[in-house]
Every structure is written in structure tokens, then in C-alpha cells.
mmCIF file of C-alpha atoms in Angstrom:
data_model
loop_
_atom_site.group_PDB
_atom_site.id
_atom_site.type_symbol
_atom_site.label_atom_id
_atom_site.label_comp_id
_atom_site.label_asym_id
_atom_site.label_seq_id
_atom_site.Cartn_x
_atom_site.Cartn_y
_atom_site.Cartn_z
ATOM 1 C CA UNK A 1 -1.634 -14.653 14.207
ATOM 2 C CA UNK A 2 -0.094 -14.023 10.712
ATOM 3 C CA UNK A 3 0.895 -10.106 11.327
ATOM 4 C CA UNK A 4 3.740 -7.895 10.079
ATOM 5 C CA UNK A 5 4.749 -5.475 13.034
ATOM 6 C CA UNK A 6 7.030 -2.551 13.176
ATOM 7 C CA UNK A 7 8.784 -0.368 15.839
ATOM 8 C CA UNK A 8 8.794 1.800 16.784
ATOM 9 C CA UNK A 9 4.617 3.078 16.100
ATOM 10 C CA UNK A 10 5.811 6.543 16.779
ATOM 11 C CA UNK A 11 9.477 8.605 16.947
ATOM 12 C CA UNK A 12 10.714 12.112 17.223
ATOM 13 C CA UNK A 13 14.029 12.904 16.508
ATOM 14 C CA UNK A 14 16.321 15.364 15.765
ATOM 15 C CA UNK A 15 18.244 16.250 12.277
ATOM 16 C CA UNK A 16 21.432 13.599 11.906
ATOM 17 C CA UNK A 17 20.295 10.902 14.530
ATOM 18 C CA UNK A 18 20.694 7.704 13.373
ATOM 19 C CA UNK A 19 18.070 5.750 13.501
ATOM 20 C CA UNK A 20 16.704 2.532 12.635
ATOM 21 C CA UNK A 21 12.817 0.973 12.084
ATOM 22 C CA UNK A 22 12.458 -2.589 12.681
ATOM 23 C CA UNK A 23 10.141 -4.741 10.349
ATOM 24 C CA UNK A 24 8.901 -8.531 11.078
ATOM 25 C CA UNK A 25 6.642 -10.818 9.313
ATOM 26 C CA UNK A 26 6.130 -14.327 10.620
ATOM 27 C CA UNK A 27 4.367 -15.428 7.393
ATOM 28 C CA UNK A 28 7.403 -16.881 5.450
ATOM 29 C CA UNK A 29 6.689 -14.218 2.821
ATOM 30 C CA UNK A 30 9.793 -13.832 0.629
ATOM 31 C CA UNK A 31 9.143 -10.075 -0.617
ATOM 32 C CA UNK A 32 9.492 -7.551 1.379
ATOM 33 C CA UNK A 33 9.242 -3.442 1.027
ATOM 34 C CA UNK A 34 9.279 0.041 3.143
ATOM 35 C CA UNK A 35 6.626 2.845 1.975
ATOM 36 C CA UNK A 36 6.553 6.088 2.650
ATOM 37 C CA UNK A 37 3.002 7.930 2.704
ATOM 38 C CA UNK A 38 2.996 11.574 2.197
ATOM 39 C CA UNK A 39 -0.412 14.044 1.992
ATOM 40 C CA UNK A 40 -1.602 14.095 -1.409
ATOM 41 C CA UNK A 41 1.023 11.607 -2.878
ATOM 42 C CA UNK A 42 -0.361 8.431 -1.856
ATOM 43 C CA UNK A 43 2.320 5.677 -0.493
ATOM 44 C CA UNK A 44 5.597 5.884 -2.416
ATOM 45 C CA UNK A 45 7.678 2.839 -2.172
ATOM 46 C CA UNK A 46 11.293 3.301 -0.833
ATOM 47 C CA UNK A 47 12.690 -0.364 -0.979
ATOM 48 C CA UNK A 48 12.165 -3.420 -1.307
ATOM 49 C CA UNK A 49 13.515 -7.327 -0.967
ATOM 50 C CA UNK A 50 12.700 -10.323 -3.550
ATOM 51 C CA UNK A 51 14.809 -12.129 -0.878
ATOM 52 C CA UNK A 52 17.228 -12.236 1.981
ATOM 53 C CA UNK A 53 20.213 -10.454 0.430
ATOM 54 C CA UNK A 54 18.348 -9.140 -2.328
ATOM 55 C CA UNK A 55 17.320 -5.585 -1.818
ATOM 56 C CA UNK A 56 16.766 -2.720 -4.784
ATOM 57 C CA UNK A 57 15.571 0.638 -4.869
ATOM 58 C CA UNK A 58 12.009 1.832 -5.391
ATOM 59 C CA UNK A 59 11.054 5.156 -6.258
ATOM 60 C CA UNK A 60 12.366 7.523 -3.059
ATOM 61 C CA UNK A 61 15.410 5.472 -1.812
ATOM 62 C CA UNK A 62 17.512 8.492 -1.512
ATOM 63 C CA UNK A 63 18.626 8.558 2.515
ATOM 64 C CA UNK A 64 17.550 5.450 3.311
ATOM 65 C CA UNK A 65 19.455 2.235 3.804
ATOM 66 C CA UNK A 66 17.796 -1.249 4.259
ATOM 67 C CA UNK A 67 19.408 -4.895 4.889
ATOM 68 C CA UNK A 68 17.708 -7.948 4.705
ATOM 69 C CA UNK A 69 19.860 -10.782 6.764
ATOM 70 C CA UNK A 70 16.547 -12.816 7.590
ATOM 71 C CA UNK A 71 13.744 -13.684 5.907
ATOM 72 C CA UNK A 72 11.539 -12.113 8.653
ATOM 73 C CA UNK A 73 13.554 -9.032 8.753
ATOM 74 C CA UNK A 74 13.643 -6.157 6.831
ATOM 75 C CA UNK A 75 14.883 -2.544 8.893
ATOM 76 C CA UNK A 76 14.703 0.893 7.932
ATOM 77 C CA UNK A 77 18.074 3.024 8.274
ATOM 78 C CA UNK A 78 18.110 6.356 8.215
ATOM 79 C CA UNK A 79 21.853 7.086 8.235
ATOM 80 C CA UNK A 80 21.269 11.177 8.517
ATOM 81 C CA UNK A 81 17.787 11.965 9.046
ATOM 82 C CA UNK A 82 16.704 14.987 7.455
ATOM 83 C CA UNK A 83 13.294 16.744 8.323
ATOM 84 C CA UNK A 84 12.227 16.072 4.649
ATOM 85 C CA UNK A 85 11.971 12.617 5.776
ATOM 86 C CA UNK A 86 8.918 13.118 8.224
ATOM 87 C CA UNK A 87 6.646 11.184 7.353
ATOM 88 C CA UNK A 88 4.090 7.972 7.894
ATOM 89 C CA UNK A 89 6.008 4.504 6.876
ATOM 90 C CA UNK A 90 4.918 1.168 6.319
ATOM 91 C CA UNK A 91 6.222 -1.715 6.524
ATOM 92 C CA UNK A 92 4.864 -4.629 3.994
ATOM 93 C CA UNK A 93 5.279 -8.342 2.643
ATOM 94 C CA UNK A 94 3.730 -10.840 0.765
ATOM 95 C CA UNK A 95 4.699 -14.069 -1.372
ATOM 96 C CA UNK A 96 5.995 -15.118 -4.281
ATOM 97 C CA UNK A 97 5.313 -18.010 -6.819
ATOM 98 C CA UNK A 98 2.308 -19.282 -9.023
ATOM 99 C CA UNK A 99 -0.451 -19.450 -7.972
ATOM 100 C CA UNK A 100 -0.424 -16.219 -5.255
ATOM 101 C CA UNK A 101 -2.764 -12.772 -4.979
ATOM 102 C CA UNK A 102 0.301 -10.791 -4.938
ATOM 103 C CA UNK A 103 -1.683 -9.058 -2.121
ATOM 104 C CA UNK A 104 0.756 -7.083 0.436
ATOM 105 C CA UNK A 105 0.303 -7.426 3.843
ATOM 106 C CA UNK A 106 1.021 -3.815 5.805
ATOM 107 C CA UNK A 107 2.499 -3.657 9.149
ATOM 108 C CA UNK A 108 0.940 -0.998 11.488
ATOM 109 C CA UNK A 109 2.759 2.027 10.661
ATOM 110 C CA UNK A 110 5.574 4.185 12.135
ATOM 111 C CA UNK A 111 4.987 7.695 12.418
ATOM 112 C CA UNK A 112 8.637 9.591 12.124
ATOM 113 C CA UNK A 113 9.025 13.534 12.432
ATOM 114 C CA UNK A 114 12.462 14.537 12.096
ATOM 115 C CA UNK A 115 12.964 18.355 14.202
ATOM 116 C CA UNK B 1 6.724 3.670 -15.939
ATOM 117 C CA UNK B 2 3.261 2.611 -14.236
ATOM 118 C CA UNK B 3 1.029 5.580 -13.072
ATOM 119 C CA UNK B 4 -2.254 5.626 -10.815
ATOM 120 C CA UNK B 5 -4.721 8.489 -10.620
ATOM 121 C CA UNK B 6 -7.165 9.033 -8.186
ATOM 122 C CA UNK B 7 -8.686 12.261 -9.057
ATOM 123 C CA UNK B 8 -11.087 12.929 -6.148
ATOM 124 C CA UNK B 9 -9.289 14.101 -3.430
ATOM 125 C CA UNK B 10 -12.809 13.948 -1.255
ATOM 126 C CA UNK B 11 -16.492 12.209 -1.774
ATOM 127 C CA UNK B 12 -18.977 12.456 0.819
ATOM 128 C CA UNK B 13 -22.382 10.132 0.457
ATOM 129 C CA UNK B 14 -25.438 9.303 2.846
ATOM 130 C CA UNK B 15 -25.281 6.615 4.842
ATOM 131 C CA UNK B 16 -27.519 3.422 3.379
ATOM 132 C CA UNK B 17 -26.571 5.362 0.102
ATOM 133 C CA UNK B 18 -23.920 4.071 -2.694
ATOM 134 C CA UNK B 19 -20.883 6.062 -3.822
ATOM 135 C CA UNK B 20 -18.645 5.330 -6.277
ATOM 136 C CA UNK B 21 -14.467 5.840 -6.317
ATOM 137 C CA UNK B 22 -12.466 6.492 -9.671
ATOM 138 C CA UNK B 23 -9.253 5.210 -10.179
ATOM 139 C CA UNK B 24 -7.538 5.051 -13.676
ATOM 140 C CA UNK B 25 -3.771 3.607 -14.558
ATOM 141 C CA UNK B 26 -1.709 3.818 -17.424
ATOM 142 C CA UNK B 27 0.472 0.549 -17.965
ATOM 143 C CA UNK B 28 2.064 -1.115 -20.943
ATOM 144 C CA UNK B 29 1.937 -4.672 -19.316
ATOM 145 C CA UNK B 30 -0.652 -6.790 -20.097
ATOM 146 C CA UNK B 31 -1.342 -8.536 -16.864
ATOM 147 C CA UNK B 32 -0.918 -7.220 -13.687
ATOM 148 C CA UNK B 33 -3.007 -6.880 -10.646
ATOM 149 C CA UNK B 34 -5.314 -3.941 -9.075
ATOM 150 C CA UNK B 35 -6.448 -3.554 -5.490
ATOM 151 C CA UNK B 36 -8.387 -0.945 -3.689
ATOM 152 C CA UNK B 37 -7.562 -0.352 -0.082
ATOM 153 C CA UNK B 38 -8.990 1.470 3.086
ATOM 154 C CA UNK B 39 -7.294 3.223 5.339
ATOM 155 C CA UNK B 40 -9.559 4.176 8.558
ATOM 156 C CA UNK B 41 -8.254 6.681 11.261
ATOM 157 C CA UNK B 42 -6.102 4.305 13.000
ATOM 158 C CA UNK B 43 -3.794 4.300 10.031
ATOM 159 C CA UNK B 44 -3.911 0.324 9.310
ATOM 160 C CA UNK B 45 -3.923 -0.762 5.400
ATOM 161 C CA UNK B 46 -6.635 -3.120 5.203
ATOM 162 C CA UNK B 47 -7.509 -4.504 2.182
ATOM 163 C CA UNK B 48 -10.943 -4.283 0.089
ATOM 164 C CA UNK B 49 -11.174 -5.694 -3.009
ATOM 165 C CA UNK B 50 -8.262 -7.052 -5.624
ATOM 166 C CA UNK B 51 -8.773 -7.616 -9.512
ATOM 167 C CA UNK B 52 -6.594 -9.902 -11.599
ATOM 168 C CA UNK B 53 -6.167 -8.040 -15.136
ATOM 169 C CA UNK B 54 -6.615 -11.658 -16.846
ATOM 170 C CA UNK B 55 -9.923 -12.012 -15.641
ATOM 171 C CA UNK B 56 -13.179 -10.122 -17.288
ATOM 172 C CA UNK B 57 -15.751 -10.733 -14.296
ATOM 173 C CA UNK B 58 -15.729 -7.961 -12.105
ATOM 174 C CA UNK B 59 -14.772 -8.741 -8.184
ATOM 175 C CA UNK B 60 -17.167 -8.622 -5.568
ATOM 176 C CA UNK B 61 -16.976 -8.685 -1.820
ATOM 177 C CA UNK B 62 -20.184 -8.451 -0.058
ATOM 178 C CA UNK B 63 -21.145 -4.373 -0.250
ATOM 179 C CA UNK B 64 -17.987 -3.704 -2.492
ATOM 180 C CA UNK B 65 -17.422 -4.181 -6.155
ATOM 181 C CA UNK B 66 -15.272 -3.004 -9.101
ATOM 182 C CA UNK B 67 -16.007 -1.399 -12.811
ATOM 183 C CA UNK B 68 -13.127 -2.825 -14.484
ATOM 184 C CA UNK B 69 -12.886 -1.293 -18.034
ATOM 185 C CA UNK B 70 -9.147 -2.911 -19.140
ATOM 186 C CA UNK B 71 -9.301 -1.145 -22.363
ATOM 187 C CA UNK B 72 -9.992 2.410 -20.517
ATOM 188 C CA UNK B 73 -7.783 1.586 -17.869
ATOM 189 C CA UNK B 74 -9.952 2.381 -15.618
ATOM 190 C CA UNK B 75 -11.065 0.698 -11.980
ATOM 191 C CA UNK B 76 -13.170 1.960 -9.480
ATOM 192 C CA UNK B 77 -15.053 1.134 -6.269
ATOM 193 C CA UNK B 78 -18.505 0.747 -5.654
ATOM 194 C CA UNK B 79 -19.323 0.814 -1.990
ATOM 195 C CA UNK B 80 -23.525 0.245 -1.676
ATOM 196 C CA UNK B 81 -25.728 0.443 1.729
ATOM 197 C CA UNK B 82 -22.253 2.621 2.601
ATOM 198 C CA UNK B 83 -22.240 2.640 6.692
ATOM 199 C CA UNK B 84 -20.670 4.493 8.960
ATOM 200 C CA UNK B 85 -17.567 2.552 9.293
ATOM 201 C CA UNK B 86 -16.657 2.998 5.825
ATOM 202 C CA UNK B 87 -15.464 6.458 6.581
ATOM 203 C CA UNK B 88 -11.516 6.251 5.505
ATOM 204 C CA UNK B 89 -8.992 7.263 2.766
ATOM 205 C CA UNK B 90 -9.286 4.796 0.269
ATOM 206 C CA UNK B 91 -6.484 3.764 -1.948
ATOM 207 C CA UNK B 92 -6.032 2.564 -5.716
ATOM 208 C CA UNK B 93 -2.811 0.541 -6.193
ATOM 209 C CA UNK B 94 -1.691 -1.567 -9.145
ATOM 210 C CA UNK B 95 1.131 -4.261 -9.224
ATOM 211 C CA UNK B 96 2.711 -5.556 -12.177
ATOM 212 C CA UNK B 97 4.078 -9.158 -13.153
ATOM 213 C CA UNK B 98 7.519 -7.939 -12.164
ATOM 214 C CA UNK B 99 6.870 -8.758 -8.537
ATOM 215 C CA UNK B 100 7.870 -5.473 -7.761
ATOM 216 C CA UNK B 101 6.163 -2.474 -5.880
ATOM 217 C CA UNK B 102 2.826 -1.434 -5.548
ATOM 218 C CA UNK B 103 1.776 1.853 -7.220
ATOM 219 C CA UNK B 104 -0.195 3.899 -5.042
ATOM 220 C CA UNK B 105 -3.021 6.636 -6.455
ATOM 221 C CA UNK B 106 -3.280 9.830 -4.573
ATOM 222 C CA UNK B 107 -6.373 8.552 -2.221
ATOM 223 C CA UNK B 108 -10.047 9.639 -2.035
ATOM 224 C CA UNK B 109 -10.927 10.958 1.771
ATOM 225 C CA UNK B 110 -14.395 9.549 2.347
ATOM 226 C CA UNK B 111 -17.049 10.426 4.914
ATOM 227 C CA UNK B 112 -20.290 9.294 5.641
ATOM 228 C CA UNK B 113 -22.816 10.928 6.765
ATOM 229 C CA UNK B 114 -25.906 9.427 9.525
#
């Protein structure tokens, strides 16, 4: 089944605990990103990945860090999480080229609150 | 830089009934792509409905369909014989030819009621 999956679905922490959220697509797709969903603002996007070793910054990439080693792969590091960063995240791909929908597929969801 | 508004934070409409979501976007690019997506209680972004700027027809699929006005920059939803399971936060989001992120509107909480 083509799926993009995350863990972990839910995490409590506390403030300065590094932590990391996996991301895996087996679809082949070559972009990759990590959203951010807050009440009232929608789903910003944090970053993302045109391919493997080529990551930028999206709109809220301050204290986040993101590597992409694999094509399938694409974690979430929170170096120093701050409680600021609670918050719903998804995890999405999709492909590139002619001839594509440019339609993102979204992984589950991780729900993060940061004590 | 691109912007999405969704300025209904709630609609509510009778099921068997037909409601109708804004959405309007201010871009300078002249293609790009919009899609409307539902998010239900279990938090999963499915997707509804996408419309390629280039094209003129309006998208359909099945109950759903679009008003795209380009030159208004405007796209909403039109959800007819709404059911039950249509309940969800619905999202506007547009992507431009850069490849690069999805713009997300605000959402639009919508219930349906028996």
C-alpha cells in the first residue's frame, strides 16, 4: 500500500529533550516536507526536500533541523524543544516531473506537546 | 509571497442539503495548482478535489465541485446531498510552479446536521 507513515502518532516531552520524528514514504516520491498545523493558522510548512541532500527552509524553520540521507526518509529534529513548538505535524511527499498533480500525500500525523 | 484566505472559520448545513466553502488567494504566478482538502476527526489529510490554474472547466468529483474565478482569485467548494460523513475541517491550499510548499488557508470547521 502506497502510504507515508510517521512516528511517533503521539509524544510528550519535556522543555530541551531532544527529540526526533521519523518520516517514510515508499512511493519513490522525490519531494518531501514537515508541516506544522496550529488552531486558526492552517498548516504552515517547516521544511522541505526537492531531493536527498537537498533540504531548504519553509516558512517556520526556526528550531527545527531536518536531513534527508534517503529518498524515503525525511526526520524531524528538534534540537531544544520549546513548548512553543506543541503542536500537530505532518509529514508529506509527492513527485516531481511533467506530467504530475503535484498532489501531496500526508502521513498520519504526530501530535507533540512540549511541558 | 502567496497568501490563502479562508474566511469562515465555521458553516453548518442540513444534511441532503448543499453548502458552499470560500477560499480566495492572491498570487503573481500564472499557473499553479489549487486543492481543497478534508480533514475528519481522526486527523488524516485526505484529499477532495484539485484544480490546475491552466484549465477553465471547473473540477468535479462525484458530490464535490469547484467555482474557479482565476481573475477573482477565488476557489471554493461545493459539497451537494452533504451527508453525515462530510463533517470535517476543510482546507484551501495552493501550490505554485516552483515545486515548493503548499499554502494552507485558515480552514472552515464543518458540521452536518441529521
Amino acid at each position: 500500500e502506497a502510504q507515508v507513515t510517521q512516528n511517533p502518532r503521539y509524544l510528550i516531552t519535556v522543555t530541551g529533550k531532544k527529540l526526533t520524528v521519523t518520516c517514510s514514504q515508499n512511493m519513490n516520491h522525490e519531494y518531501m516536507s514537515w508541516y506544522r498545523q496550529d488552531p486558526g493558522l492552517g498548516l504552515r510548512q517547516i521544511y522541505y526536500s526537492m531531493n536527498v541532500e537537498v533540504t531548504d527552509k519553509g516558512d517556520v524553520p526556526e528550531g527545527y533541523k531536518v536531513s534527508r540521507k534517503e529518498k524515503r526518509n525525511f526526520p524531524l529534529i528538534l534540537e531544544s524543544p520549546s513548548p512553543n513548538q506543541t503542536s500537530l505535524y505532518f509529514c508529506a511527499s509527492s513527485p516531481l516531473g511533467t506530467g504530475v498533480t503535484y498532489e501531496q500525500y500526508f502521513g498520519p500525523g504526530t501530535r507533540l506537546t512540549v511541558t | 509571497a502567496q497568501t490563502v484566505t479562508q474566511s469562515q472559520p465555521e458553516m453548518s448545513v442540513q444534511e441532503a442539503e448543499t453548502v458552499t466553502l470560500s477560499c480566495t488567494y492572491d498570487t503573481s504566478e500564472s499557473d499553479y495548482y489549487l486543492f481543497w482538502y478534508k480533514q475528519p476527526p481522526s486527523r488524516q489529510m485526505i484529499l477532495v478535489i484539485r484544480q490546475e490554474a491552466y484549465k477553465q472547466q471547473n473540477a468535479t468529483e462525484n458530490r464535490f465541485s469547484v467555482n474557479f474565478q482565476k481573475a477573482a482569485k477565488s476557489f471554493s467548494l461545493k459539497i451537494s446531498d452533504s451527508q453525515l460523513g462530510d463533517a470535517a475541517m476543510y482546507f484551501c491550499a495552493y501550490r505554485g510552479t516552483s515545486y515548493g510548499k503548499l499554502t494552507f488557508g485558515q480552514g472552515t470547521i464543518l458540521t452536518v446536521h441529521p
